[in-house]
Short mmCIF file of C-alpha atoms in Angstrom, two decimals:
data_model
loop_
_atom_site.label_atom_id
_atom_site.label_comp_id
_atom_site.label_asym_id
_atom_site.label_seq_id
_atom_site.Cartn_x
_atom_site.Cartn_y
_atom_site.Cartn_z
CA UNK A 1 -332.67 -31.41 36.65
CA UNK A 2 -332.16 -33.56 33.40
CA UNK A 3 -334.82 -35.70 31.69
CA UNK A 4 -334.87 -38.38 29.56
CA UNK A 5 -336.94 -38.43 26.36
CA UNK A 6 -339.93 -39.92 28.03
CA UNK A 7 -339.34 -37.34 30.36
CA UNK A 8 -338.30 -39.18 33.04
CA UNK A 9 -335.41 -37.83 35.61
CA UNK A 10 -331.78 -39.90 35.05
CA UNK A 11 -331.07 -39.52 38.30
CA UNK A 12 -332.93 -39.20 41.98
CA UNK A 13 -332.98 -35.19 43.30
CA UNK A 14 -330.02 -33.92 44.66
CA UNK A 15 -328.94 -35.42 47.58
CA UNK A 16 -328.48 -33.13 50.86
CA UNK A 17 -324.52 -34.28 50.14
CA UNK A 18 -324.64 -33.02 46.53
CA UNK A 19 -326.53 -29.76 47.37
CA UNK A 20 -323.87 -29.21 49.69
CA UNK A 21 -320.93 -29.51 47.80
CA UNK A 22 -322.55 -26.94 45.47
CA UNK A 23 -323.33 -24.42 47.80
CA UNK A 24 -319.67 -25.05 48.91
CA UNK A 25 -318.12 -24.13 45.60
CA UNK A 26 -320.69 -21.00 45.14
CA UNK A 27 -319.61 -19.58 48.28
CA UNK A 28 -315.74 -20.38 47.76
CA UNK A 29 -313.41 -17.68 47.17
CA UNK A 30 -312.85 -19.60 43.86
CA UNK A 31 -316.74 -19.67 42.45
CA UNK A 32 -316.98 -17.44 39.28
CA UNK A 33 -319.77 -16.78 37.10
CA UNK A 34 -318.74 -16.29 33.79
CA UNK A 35 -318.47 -19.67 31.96
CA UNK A 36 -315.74 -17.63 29.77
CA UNK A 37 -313.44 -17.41 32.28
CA UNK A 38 -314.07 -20.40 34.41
CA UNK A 39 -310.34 -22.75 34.52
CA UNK A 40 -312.90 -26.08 35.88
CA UNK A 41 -316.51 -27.13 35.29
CA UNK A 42 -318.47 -28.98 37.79
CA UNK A 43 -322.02 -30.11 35.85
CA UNK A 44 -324.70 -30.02 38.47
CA UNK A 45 -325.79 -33.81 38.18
CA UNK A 46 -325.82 -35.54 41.61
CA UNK A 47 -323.02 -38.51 40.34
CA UNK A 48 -322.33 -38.92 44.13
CA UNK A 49 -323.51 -42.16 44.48
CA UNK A 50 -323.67 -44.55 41.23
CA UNK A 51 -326.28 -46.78 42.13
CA UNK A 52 -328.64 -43.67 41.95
CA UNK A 53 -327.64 -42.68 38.43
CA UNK A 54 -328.83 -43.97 34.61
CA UNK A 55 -325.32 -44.45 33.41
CA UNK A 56 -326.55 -44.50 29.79
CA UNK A 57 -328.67 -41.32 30.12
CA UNK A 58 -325.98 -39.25 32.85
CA UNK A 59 -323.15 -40.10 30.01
CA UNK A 60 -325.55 -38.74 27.33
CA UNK A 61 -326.11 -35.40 29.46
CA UNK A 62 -322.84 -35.01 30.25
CA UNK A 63 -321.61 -34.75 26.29
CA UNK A 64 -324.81 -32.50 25.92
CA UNK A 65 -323.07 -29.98 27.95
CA UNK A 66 -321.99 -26.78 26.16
CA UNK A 67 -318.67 -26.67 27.50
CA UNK A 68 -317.92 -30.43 28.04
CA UNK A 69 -315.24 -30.54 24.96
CA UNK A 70 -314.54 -34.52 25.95
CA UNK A 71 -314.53 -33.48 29.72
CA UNK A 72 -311.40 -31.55 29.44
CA UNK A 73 -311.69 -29.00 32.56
CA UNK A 74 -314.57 -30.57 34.06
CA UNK A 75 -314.67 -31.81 37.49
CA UNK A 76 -316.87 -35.25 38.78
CA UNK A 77 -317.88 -35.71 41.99
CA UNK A 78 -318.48 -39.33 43.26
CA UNK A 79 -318.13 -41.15 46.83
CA UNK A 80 -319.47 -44.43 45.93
CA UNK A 81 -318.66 -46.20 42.55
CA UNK A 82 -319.49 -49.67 40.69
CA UNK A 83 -322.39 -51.43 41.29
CA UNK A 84 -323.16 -55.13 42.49
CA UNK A 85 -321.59 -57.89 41.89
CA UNK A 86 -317.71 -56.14 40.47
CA UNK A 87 -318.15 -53.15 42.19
CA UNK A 88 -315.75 -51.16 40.10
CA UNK A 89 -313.39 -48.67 42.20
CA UNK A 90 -314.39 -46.43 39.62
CA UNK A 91 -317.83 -44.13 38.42
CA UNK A 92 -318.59 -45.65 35.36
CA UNK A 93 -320.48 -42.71 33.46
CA UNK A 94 -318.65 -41.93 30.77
CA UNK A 95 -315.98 -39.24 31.98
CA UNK A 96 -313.49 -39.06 29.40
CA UNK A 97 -311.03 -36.31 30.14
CA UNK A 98 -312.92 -35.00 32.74
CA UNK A 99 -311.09 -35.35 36.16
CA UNK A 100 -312.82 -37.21 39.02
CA UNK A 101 -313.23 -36.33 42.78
CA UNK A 102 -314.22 -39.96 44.03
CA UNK A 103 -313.63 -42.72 46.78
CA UNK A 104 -312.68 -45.66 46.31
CA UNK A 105 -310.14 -45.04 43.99
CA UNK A 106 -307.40 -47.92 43.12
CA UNK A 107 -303.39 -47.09 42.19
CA UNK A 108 -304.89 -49.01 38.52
CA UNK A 109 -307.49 -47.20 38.10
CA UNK A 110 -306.39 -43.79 39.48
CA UNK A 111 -305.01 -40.96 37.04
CA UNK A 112 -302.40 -38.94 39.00
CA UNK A 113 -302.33 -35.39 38.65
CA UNK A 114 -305.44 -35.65 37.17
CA UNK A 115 -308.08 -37.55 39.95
CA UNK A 116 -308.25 -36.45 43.21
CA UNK A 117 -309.08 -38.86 46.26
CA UNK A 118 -311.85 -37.88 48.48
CA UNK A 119 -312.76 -39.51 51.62
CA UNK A 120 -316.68 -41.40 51.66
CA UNK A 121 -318.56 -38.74 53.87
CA UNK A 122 -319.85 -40.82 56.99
CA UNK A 123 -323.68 -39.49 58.06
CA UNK A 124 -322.97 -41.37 61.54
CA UNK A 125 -322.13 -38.17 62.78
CA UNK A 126 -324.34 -35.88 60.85
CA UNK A 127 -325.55 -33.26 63.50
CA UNK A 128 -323.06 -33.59 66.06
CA UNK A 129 -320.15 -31.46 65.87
CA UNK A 130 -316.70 -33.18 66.16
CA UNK A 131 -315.08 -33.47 70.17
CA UNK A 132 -311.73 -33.30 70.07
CA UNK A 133 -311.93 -35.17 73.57
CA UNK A 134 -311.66 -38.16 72.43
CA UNK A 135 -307.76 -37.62 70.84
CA UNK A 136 -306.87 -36.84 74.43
CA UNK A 137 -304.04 -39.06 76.46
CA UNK A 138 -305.07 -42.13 78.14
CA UNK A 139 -305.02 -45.69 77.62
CA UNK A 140 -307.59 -47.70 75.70
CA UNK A 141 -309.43 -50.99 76.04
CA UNK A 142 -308.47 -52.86 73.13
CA UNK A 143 -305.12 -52.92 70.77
CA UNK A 144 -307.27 -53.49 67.80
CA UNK A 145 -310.93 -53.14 66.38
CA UNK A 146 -312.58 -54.74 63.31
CA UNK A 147 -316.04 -53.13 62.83
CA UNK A 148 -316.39 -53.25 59.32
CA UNK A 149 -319.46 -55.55 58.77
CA UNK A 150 -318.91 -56.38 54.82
CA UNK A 151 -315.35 -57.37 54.40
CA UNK A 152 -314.27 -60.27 52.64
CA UNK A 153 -314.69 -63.83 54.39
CA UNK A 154 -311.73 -64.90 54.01
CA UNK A 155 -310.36 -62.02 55.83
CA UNK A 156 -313.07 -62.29 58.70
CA UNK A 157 -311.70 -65.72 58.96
CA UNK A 158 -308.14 -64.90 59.97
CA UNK A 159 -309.16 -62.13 61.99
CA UNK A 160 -311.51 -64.69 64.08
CA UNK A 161 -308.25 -66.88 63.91
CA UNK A 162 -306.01 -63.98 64.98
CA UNK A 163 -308.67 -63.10 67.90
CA UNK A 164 -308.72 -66.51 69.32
CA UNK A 165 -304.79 -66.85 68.92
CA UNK A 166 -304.90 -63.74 71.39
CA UNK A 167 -307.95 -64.46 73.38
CA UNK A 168 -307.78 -62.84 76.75
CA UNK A 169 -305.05 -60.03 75.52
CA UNK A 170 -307.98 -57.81 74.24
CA UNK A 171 -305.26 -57.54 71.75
CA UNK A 172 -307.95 -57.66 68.93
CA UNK A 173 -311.49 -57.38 68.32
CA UNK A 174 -313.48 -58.70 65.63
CA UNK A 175 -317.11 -57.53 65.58
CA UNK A 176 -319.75 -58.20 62.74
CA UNK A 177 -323.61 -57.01 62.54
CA UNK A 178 -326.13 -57.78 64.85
CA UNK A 179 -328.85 -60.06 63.75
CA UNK A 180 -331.35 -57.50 64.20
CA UNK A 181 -329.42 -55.06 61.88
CA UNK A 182 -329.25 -51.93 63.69
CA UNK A 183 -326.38 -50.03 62.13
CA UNK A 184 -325.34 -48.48 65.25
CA UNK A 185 -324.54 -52.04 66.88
CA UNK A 186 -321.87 -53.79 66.44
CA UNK A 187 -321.97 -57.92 68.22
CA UNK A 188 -319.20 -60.16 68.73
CA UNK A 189 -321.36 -63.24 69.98
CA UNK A 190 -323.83 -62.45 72.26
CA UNK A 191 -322.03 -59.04 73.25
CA UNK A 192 -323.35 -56.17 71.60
CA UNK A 193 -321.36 -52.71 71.31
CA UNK A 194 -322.29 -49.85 70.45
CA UNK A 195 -321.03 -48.16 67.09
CA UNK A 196 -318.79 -46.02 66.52
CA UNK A 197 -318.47 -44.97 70.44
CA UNK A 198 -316.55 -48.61 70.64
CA UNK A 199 -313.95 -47.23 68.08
CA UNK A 200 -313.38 -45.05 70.99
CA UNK A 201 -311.92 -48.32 72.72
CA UNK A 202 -309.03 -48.66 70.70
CA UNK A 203 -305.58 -47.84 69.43
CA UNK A 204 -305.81 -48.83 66.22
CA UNK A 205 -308.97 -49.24 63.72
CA UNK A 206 -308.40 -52.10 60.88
CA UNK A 207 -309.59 -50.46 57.38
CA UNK A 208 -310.03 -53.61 55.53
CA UNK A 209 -310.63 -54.02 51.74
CA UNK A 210 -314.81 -54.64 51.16
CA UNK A 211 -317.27 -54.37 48.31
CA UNK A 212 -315.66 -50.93 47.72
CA UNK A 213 -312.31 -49.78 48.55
CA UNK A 214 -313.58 -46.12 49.91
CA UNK A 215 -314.98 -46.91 53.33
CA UNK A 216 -316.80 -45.05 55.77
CA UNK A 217 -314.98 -46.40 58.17
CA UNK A 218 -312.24 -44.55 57.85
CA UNK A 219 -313.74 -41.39 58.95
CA UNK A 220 -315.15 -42.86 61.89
CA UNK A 221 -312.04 -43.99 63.16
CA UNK A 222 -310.11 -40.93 62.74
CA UNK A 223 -313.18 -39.05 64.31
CA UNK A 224 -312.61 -41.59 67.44
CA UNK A 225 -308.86 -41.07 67.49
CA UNK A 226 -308.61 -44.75 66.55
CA UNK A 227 -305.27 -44.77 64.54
CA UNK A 228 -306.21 -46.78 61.02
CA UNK A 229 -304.90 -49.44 59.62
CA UNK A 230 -305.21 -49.83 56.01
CA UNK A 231 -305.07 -53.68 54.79
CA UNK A 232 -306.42 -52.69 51.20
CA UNK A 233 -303.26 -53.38 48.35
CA UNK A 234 -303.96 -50.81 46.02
CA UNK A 235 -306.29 -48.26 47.29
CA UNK A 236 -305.52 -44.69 47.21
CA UNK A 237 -306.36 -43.20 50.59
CA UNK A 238 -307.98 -39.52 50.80
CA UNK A 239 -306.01 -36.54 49.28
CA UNK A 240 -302.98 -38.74 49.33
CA UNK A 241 -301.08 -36.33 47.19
CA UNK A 242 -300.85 -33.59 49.58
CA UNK A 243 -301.89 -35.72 53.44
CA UNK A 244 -298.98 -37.49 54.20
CA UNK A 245 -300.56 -40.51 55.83
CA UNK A 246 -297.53 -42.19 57.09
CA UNK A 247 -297.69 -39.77 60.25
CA UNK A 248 -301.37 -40.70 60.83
CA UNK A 249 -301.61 -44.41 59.78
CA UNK A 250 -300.31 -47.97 59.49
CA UNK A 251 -300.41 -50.02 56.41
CA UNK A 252 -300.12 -53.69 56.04
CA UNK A 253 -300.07 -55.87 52.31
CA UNK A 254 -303.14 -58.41 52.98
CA UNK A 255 -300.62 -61.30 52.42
CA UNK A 256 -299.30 -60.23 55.49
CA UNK A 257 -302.57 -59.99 57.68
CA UNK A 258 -301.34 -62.58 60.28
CA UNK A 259 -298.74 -60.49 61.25
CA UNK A 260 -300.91 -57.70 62.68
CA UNK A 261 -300.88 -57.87 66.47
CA UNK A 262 -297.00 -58.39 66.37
CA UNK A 263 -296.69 -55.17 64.04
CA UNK A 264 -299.30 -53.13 66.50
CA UNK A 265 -297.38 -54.03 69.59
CA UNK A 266 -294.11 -52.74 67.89
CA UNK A 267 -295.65 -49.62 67.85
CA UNK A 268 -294.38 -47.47 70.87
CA UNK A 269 -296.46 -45.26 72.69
CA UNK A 270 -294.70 -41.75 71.68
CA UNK A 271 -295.57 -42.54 68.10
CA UNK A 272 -298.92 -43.60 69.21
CA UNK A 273 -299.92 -40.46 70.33
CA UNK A 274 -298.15 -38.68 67.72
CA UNK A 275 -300.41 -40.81 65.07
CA UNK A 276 -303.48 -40.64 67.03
CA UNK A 277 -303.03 -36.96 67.21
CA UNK A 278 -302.28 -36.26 63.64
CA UNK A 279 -305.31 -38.78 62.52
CA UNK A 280 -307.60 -36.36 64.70
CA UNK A 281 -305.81 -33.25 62.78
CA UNK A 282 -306.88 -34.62 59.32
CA UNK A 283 -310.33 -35.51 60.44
CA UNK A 284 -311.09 -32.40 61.47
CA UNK A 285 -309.17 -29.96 58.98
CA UNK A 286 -310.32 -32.17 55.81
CA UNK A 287 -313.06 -34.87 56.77
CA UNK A 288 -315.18 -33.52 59.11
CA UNK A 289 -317.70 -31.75 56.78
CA UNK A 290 -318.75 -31.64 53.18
CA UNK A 291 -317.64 -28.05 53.09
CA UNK A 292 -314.15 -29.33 54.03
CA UNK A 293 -313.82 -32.01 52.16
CA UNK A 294 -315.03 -29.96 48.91
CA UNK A 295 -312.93 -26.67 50.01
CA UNK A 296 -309.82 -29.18 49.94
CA UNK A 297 -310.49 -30.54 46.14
CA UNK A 298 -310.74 -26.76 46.00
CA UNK A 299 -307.16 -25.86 46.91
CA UNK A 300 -305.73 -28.93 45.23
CA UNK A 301 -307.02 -27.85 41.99
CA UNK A 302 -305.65 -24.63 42.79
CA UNK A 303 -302.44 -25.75 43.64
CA UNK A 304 -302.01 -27.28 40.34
CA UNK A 305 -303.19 -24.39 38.57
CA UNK A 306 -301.51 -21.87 40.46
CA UNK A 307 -298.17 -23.73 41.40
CA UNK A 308 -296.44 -20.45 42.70
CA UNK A 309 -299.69 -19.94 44.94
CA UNK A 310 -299.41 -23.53 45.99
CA UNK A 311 -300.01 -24.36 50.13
CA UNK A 312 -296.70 -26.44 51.23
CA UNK A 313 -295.89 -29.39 53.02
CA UNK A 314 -296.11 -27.66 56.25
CA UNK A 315 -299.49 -25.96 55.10
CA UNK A 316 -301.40 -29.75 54.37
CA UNK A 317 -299.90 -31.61 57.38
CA UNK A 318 -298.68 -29.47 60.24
CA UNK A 319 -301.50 -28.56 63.02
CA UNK A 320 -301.27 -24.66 63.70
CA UNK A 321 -298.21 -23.55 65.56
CA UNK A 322 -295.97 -26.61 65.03
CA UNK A 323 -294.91 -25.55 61.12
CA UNK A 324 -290.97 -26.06 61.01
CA UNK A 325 -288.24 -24.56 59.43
CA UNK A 326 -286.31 -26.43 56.87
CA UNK A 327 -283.05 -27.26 56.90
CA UNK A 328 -279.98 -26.51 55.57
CA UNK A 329 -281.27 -22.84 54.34
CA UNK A 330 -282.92 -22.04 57.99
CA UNK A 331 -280.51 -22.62 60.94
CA UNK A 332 -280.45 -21.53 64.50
CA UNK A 333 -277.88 -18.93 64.27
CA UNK A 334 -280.68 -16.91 62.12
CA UNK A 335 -281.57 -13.26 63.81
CA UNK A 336 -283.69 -13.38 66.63
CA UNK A 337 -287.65 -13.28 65.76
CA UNK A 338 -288.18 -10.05 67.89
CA UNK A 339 -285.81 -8.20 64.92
CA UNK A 340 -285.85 -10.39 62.26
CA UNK A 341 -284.25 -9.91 58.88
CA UNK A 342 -284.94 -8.49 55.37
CA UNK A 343 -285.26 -11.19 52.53
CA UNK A 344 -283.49 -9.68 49.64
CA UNK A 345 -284.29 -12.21 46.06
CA UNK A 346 -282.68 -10.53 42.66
CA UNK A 347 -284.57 -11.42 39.82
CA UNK A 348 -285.17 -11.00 36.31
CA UNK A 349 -288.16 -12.63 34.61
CA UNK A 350 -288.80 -16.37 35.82
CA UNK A 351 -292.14 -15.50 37.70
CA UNK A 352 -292.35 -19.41 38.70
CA UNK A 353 -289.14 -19.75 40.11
CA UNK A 354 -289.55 -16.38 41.82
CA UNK A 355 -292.43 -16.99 43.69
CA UNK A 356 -291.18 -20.60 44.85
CA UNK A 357 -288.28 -19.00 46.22
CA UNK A 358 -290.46 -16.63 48.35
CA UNK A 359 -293.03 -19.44 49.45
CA UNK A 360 -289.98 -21.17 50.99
CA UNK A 361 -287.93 -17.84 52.53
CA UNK A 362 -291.35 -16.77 54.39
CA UNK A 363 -290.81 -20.12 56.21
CA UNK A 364 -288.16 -18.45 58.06
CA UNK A 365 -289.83 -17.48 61.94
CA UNK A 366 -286.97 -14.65 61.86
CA UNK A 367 -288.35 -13.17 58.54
CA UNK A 368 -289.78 -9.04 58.73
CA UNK A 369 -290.06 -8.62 55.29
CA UNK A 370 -289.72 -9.06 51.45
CA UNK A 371 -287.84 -6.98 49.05
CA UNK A 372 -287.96 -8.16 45.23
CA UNK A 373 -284.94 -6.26 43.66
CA UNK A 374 -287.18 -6.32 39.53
CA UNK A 375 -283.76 -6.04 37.00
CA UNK A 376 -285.71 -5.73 34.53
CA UNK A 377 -285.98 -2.50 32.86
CA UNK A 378 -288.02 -3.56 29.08
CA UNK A 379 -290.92 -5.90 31.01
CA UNK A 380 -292.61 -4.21 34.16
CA UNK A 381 -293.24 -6.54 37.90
CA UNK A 382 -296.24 -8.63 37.36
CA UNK A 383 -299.25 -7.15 38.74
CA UNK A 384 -300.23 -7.61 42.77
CA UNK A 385 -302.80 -10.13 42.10
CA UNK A 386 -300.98 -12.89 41.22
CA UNK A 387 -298.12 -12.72 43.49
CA UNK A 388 -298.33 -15.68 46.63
CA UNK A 389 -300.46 -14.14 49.02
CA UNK A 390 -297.62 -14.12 52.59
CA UNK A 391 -298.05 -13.02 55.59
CA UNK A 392 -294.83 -10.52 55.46
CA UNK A 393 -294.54 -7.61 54.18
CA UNK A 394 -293.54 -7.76 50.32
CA UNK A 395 -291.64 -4.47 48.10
CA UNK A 396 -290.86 -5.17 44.63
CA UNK A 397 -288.06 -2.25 43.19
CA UNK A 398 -287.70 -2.26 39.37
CA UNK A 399 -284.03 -1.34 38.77
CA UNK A 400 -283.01 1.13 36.25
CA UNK A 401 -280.00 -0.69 34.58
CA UNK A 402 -279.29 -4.84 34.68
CA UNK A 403 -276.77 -5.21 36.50
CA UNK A 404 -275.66 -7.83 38.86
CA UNK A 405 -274.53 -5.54 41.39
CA UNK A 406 -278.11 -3.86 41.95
#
């Protein structure tokens, strides 16, 4: 808890979110306690949402701290930046160097390999454990949903235009706040729906740009398995550097806005189930929970620290059982998986390059083992801790002589 002079906290107690996210990095496999040989810093000050938060006073703490050094290896957490009226996509403490976990992040104000992308944690579903029923088969009501209640009015106003175009289709819905604001409503007229079970309705969820880029809306669609559609120029969409959101969304420029129901309908229903199926996957693996969400910064970090240890394509984006092989190195005349075969790699001393190579060969379904052939003789075989952790058996035999022929 930090003070100002006067005593007086900079920022409200730690949010239930905040706690969490803590507790989630104590109880990681990548939590140390020794400040000495920590790689990242995350200062316990709840930046999570800015509107909570002294900027002056957080910015002051934050360059108090004894191992802030400009923010190099320190780590920000924050789901909801700016303030009114610019809302800027952005947490506006003074950061410096220090990298940022955060929300509503824009490609202009993003810092790649640096920032990280998190999704705004929605507490619609806080409590109720995620059903996977509702990614199942079946047709749906509606091609289209707009539920977000604070987009911009000119937007609104050519989605009430594209409604009435298509009035009678229940090709798209456009639904706005109730008068008597209850959050979980959702009224289009004098119909009232109920939110987020309507999402439920629909193909396809519109993620339009608001106040702030990072919406909650998001994870309530992908909850729903109601494939989104991002009509936001700029923004950076959750853990984009490792989800590959192409398989699990549609994006439209919001010049192009009018031509929405023509590119839904284009859509054919394989790849609709393919999407809605791969939106659920992501919700689940890296939305779903604080612990998730904060255990995936985790391994991102990790990745980028530890590139040889780094999880693949496959790893971020493939449900369990469906990882492929990749062509042209694995082909079908490999040996049968009941025998499999012995992965022989000759090496010398480039550990990098070493351990890419076997991140890639244990790819191979056929694959019984590992054998590292070390032709080395002056520098010994790193030790076992650092090598990728694989699910294969893995030998490393330090020649006597280098030779090319060992």
């Amino acid at each position: 808890r930090y003070l100002d002079d006067k005593g007086v906290p900079i920022s409200i107690p730690f949010s239930f979110q905040f706690t969490e996210i803590l507790e989630t990095i104590y109880n990681s496999k990548f939590y140390i306690s020794d400040p000495k040989k920590a790689c990242i810093f995350v200062p316990s000050i709840d930046l999570l949402n800015q509107n909570n938060v002294r900027l002056k006073e957080a910015s002051q703490v934050l360059a108090s701290l004894p191992y802030w050094n400009s923010g190099l290896n320190h780590l920000l957490f924050n789901m909801l930046p700016g303030s009114v009226p610019e809302y800027n996509p952005v947490l506006e403490v003074q950061s410096m160097n220090a990298m940022i976990a955060g929300a509503s992040f824009s490609t202009l104000t993003f810092r790649k390999s640096h920032d990280i992308s998190i999704p705004v944690f929605s507490l619609t579903h806080l409590g109720h454990p995620f059903d996977s029923d509702a990614c199942k088969e079946g047709s749906r009501q509606w091609l289209a949903v707009s539920a977000e209640t604070n987009i911009h009015f000119e937007y609104r106003n050519q989605l009430e235009d594209l409604a009435e175009e298509h009035a009678g289709d229940k090709e798209l819905l456009v639904l706005n706040h109730c008068s008597e604001g209850n959050s979980t409503l959702r009224c289009r007229g004098a119909d009232s729906f109920t939110y987020p079970e309507v999402l439920e309705d629909s193909t396809f969820c519109l993620i339009i740009r608001g106040a702030r880029l990072g919406q909650t809306a998001l994870s309530d669609a992908m909850r729903a398995g109601c494939i989104p559609v991002f009509v936001s120029d700029g923004y950076v969409p959750p853990f984009y550097s490792t989800v590959d959101w192409k398989r699990a969304s549609i994006a439209i420029f919001e010049e192009n806005l009018g031509d929405l129901i023509h590119v839904l309908k284009s859509v054919s229903d394989e790849k609709i189930s393919e999407m809605r199926h791969q939106a659920c996957f992501l919700y689940e693996k890296y939305f779903s929970t604080i612990p998730k969400i904060v255990n995936t910064v985790l391994e991102i970090l990790n990745s980028r620290i530890n590139s040889h240890n780094a999880l693949t394509y496959d790893d971020w984006n493939n449900p369990p059982g469906k990882n492929g092989v990749s062509a042209p190195l694995f082909l079908p005349t490999i040996a049968p998986k009941s025998q499999g075969f012995t992965a022989v790699i000759l090496t010398y001393d480039r550990l990098e390059s070493l351990f890419q190579v076997i991140l890639r060969v244990v790819q191979a379904p056929s694959l019984a083992k590992v054998l590292v052939v070390w032709n080395n003789q002056v520098k010994t075989p790193p030790p076992a801790s650092i090598w990728p952790k694989i699910h294969k058996p893995l030998k490393v035999v330090q020649t006597k002589e280098n030779r090319l022929s060992n």
